[in-house]
Coordinates of C-alpha atoms in Angstrom, one line a residue:
X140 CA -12.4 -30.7 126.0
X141 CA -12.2 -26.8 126.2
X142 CA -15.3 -24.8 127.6
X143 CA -16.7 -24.3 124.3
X144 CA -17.0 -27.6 123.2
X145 CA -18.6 -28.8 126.6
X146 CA -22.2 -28.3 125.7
X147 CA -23.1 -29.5 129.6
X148 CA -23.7 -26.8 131.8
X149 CA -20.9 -26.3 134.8
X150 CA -22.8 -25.7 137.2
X151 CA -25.1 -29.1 136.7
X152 CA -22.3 -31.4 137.0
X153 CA -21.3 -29.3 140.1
X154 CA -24.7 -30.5 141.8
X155 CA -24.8 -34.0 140.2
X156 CA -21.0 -34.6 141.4
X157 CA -22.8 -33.2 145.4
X158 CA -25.6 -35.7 145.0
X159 CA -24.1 -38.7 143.9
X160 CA -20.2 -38.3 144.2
X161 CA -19.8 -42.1 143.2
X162 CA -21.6 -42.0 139.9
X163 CA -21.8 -38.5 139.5
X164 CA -18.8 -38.2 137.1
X165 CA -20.2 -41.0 135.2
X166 CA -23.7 -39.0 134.7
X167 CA -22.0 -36.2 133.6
X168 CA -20.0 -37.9 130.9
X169 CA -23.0 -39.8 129.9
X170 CA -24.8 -36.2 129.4
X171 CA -22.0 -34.4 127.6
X172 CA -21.6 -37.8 125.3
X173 CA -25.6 -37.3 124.6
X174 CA -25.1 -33.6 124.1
X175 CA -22.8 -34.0 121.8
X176 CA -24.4 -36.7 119.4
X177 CA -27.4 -34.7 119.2
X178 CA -25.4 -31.6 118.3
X179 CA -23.7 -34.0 115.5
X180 CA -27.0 -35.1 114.5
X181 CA -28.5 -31.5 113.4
X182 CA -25.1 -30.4 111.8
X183 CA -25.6 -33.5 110.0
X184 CA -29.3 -32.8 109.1
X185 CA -28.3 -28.9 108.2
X186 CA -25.5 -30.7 105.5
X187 CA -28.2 -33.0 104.3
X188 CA -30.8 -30.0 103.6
X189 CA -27.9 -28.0 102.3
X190 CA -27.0 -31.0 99.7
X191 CA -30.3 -30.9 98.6
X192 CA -30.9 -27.2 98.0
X193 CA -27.3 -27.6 95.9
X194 CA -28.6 -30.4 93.8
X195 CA -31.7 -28.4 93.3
X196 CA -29.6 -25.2 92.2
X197 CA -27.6 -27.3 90.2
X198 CA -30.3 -28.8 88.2
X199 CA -32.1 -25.5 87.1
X200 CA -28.1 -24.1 86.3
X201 CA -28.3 -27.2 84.2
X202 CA -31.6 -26.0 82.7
X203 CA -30.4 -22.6 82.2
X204 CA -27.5 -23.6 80.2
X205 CA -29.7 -25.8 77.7
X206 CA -31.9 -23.0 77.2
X207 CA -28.8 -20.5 76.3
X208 CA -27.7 -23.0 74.1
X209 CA -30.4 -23.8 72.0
X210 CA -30.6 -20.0 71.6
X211 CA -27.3 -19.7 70.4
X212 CA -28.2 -22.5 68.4
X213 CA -31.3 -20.7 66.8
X214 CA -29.6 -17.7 65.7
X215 CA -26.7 -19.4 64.1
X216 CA -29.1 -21.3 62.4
X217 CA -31.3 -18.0 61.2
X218 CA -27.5 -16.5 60.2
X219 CA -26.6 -19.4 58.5
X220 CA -30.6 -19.7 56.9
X221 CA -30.1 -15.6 56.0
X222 CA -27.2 -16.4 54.1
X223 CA -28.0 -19.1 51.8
X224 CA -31.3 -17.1 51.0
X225 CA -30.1 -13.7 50.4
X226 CA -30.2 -13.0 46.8
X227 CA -26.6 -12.9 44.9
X228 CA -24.7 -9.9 43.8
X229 CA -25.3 -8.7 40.4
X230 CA -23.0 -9.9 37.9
X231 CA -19.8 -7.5 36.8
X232 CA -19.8 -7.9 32.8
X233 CA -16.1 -8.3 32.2
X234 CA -14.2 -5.9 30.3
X235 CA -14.3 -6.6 26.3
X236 CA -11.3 -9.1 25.3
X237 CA -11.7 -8.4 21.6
X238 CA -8.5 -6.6 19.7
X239 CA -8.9 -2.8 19.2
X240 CA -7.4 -1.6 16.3
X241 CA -5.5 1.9 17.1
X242 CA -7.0 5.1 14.9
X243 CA -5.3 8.5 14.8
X244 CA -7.5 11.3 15.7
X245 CA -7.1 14.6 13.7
X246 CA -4.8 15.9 16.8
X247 CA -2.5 13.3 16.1
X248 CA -3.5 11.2 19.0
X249 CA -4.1 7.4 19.2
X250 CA -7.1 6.4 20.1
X251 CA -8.4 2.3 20.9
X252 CA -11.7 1.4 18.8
X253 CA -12.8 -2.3 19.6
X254 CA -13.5 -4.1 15.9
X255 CA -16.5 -5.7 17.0
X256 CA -18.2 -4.1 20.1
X257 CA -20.9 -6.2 22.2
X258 CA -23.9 -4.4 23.1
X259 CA -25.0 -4.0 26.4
X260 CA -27.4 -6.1 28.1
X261 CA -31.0 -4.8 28.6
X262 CA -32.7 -4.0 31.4
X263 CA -35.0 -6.9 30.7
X264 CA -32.8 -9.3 30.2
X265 CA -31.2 -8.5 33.7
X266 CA -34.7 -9.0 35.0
X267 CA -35.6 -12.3 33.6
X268 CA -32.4 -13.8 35.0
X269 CA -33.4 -12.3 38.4
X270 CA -37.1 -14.0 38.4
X271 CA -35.5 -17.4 37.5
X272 CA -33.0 -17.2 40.1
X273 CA -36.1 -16.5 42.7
X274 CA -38.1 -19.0 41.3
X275 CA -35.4 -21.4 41.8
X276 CA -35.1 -20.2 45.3
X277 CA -38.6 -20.3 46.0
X278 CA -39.2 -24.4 44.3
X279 CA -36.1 -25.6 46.4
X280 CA -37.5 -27.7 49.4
X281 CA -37.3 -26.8 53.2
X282 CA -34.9 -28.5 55.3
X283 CA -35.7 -29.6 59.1
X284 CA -32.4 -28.3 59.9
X285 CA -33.9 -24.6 58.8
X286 CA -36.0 -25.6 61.8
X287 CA -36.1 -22.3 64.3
X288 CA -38.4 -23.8 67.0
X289 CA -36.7 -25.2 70.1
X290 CA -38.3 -28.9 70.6
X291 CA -40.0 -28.9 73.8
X292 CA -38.7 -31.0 76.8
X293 CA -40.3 -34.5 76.9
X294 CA -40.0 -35.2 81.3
X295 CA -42.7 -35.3 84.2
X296 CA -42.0 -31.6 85.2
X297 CA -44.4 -31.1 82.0
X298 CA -47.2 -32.8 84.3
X299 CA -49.5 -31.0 86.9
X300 CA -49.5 -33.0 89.8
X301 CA -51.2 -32.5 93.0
X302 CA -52.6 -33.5 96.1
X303 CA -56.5 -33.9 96.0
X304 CA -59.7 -34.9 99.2
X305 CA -61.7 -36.9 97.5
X306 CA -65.0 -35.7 98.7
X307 CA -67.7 -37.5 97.5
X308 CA -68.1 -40.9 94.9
X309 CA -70.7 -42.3 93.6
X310 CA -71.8 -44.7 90.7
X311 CA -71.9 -43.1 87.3
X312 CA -75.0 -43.2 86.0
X313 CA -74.8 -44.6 82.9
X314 CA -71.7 -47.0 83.1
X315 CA -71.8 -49.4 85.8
X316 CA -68.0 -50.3 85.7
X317 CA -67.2 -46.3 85.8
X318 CA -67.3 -44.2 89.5
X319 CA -67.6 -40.6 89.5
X320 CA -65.4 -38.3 92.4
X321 CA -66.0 -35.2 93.2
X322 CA -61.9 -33.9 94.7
X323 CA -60.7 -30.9 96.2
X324 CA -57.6 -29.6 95.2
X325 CA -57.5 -27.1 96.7
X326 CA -59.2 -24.7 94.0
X327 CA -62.6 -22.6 94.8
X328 CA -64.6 -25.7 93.7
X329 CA -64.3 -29.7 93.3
X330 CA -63.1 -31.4 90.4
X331 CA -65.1 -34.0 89.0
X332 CA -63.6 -36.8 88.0
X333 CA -64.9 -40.1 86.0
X334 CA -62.5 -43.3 86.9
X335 CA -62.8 -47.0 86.8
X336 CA -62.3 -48.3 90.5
X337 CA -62.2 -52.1 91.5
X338 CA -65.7 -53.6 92.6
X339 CA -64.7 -54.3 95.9
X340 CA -63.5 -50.7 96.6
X341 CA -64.5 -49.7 100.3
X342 CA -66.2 -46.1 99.4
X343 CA -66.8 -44.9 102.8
X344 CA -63.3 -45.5 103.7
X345 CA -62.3 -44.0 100.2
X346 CA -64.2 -41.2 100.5
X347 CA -62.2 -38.0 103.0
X348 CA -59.1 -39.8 101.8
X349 CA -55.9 -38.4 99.8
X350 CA -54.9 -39.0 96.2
X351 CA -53.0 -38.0 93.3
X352 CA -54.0 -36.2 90.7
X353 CA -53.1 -34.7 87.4
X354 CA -54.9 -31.7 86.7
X355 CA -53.7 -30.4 83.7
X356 CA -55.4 -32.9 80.9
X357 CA -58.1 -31.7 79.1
X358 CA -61.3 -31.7 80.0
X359 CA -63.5 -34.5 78.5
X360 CA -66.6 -36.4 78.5
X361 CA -67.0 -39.7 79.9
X362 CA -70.5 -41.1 79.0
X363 CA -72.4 -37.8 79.3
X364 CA -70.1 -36.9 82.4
X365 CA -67.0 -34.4 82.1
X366 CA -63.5 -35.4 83.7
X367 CA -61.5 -33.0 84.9
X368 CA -58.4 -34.8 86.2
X369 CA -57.2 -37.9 86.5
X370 CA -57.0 -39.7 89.2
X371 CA -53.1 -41.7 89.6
X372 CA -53.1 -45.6 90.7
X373 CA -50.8 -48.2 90.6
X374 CA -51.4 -51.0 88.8
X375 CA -50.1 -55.2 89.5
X376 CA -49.8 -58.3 87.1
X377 CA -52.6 -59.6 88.3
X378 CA -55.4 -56.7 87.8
X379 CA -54.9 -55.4 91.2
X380 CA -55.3 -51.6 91.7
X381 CA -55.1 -49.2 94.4
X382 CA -54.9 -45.0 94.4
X383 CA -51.3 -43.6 95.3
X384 CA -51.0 -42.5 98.7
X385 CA -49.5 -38.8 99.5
X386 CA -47.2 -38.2 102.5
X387 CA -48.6 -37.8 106.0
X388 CA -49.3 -34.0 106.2
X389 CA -50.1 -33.3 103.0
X390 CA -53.5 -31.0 102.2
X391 CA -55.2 -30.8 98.9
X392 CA -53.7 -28.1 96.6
X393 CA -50.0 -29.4 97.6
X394 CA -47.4 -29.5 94.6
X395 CA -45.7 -33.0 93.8
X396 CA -42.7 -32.7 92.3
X397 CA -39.5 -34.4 91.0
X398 CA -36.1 -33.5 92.3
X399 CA -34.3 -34.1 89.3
X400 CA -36.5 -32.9 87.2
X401 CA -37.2 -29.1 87.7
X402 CA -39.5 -26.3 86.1
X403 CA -42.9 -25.8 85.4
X404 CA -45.9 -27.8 84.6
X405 CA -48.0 -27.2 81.3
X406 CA -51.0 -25.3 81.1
X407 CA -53.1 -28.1 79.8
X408 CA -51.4 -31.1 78.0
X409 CA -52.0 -31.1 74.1
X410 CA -53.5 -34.1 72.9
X411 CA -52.1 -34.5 69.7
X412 CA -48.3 -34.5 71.8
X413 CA -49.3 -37.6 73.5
X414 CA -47.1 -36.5 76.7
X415 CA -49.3 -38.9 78.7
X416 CA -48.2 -41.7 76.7
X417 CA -44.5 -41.4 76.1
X418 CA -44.5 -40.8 80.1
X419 CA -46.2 -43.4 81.4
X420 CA -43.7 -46.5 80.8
X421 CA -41.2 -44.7 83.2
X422 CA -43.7 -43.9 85.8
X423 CA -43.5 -46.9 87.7
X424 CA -43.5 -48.0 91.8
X425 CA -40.2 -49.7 93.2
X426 CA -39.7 -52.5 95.5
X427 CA -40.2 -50.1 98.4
X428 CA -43.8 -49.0 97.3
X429 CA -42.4 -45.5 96.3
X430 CA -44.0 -43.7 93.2
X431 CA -41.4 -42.8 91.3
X432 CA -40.0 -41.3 87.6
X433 CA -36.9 -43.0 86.1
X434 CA -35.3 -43.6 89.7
X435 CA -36.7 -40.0 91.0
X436 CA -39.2 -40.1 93.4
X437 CA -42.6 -38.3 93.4
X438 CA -42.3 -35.8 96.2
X439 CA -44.3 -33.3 98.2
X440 CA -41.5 -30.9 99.6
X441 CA -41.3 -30.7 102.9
X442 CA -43.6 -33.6 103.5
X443 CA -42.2 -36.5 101.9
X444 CA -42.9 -39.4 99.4
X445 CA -46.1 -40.8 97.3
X446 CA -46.2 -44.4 98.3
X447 CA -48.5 -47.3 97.1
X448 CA -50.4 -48.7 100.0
X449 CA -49.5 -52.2 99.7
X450 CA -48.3 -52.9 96.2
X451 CA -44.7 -52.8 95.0
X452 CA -42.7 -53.1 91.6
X453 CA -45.8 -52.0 89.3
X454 CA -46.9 -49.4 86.9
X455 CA -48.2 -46.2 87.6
X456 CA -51.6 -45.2 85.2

């Protein structure tokens, strides 16, 4: 092992060897050995982080690349759409095929008279054929695959997810199976939020704790009450509910997020899309009690994973 590679210092052997030459030696190997493993272990950290980033960067080149596409897409489709609407080229009359009978001119030349000429078309004539043909244009029916408008991407990145404090709950006041929160997520003030919690739900311990939210659903009333955000649980077969559980470490406002799945949330979900909905059978909790979207889990960078507190292999609402 060269000097380099010896991450124990020489001069500390030296004075272990002087206090204990019997198992000195051993010591020092046991030290370098230690030394080394840990230096193994952060390379091998440093490669995991770095595998990450790359699968990160790789993801939005992926997203990149569908986006180019559908453009070129889009403007082959407007080339192709310009060309089967543009109007046609005016017709070239042909030149007359009837016989000409050859007279002779008082000069003595030839000259080719047609024996019965055709009259020119009129101006009117030309422009009754033109209105038909745009009539014709404008009764034939649109096509989907005229379509210019990308379709929008259908995948949780479309959802606003963050970490909330629930600050306060209470009954709501005119629906005894319905609690109302007040939830900080970070924002100047609380949302409020109308939910429907178990009966046996421990309040005081509820209340100062973490929770998921979505914050970008339109704002509603409940009763009288307006909802915010929506509060994310987990759900089991036999009626059991509890609220997801952020990472340790996490502070209202946080961002949870999807590996697989990058980009930016919506700026408020359109009911009449349904996103919610088409979601929700994928958003699911494994057999490890990790929250989690087709396989990917939910994530608060740097901090870790959304768990359920006790249940596993249910649904997410």
């Amino acid at each position: 092992m060269s000097d380099t590679d010896n991450p124990f210092h020489p001069s500390l052997a030296a004075a272990l060897m002087k206090l204990d030459p019997e198992d000195g030696e051993q010591i020092v190997e046991y030290f370098k050995t230690h030394a080394l493993l840990t230096r193994e272990k952060a390379m091998l950290q440093a490669s995991v982080r770095d595998q990450k980033k790359l699968l990160v960067e790789n993801a939005k080149l992926k997203k990149d690349i569908e986006q180019l596409r559908t453009q070129l897409q889009d403007k082959q489709r407007r080339r192709t759409a310009k060309a089967l609407l543009a109007p046609p080229p005016p017709p070239v009359n042909p030149a007359p095929s009837t016989p000409v009978n050859q007279t002779t001119s008082p000069a003595g030349a030839t000259a080719a008279v047609p024996t019965n000429p055709r009259p020119p078309s009129s101006t009117q004539d030309q422009r009754e054929r033109l209105r038909r043909r745009r009539g014709e244009r404008k009764a034939r029916p649109s096509s989907d695959w005229f379509s210019l408008e990308a379709e929008p991407r259908v995948d949780v990145s479309r959802l606003d997810l963050r970490v909330g404090r629930i600050v306060s709950v209470r009954r709501h006041p005119l629906a005894e199976t319905l609690f109302v929160q007040e939830v900080d997520v970070g924002e100047e003030a609380p949302r409020r939020v109308v939910s429907k919690l178990e009966e046996d739900t421990d309040f005081e311990e509820l209340q100062g704790g973490l929770a998921v939210l979505l914050c970008n659903v339109k704002a509603c009333r409940v009763r009288g009450v307006v909802s915010q955000a929506r509060l994310l649980c987990c759900s089991a077969s036999n009626s059991c509910s509890q609220l997801l559980t952020p990472p340790t470490g996490s502070i209202p406002g946080d961002r949870v997020t999807f590996l697989n799945y990058p980009g930016e949330p919506d700026r408020e979900l359109q009911a009449n899309q349904k996103l919610w909905e088409l979601l929700q059978p994928d958003l699911q909790v494994d057999s490890k009690g990790v929250a989690n979207y087709k396989g990917c889990g939910f994530e608060v960078k740097g901090k870790g994973l959304c768990r359920a507190p006790s249940l596993t292999s249910c649904i997410i609402r």
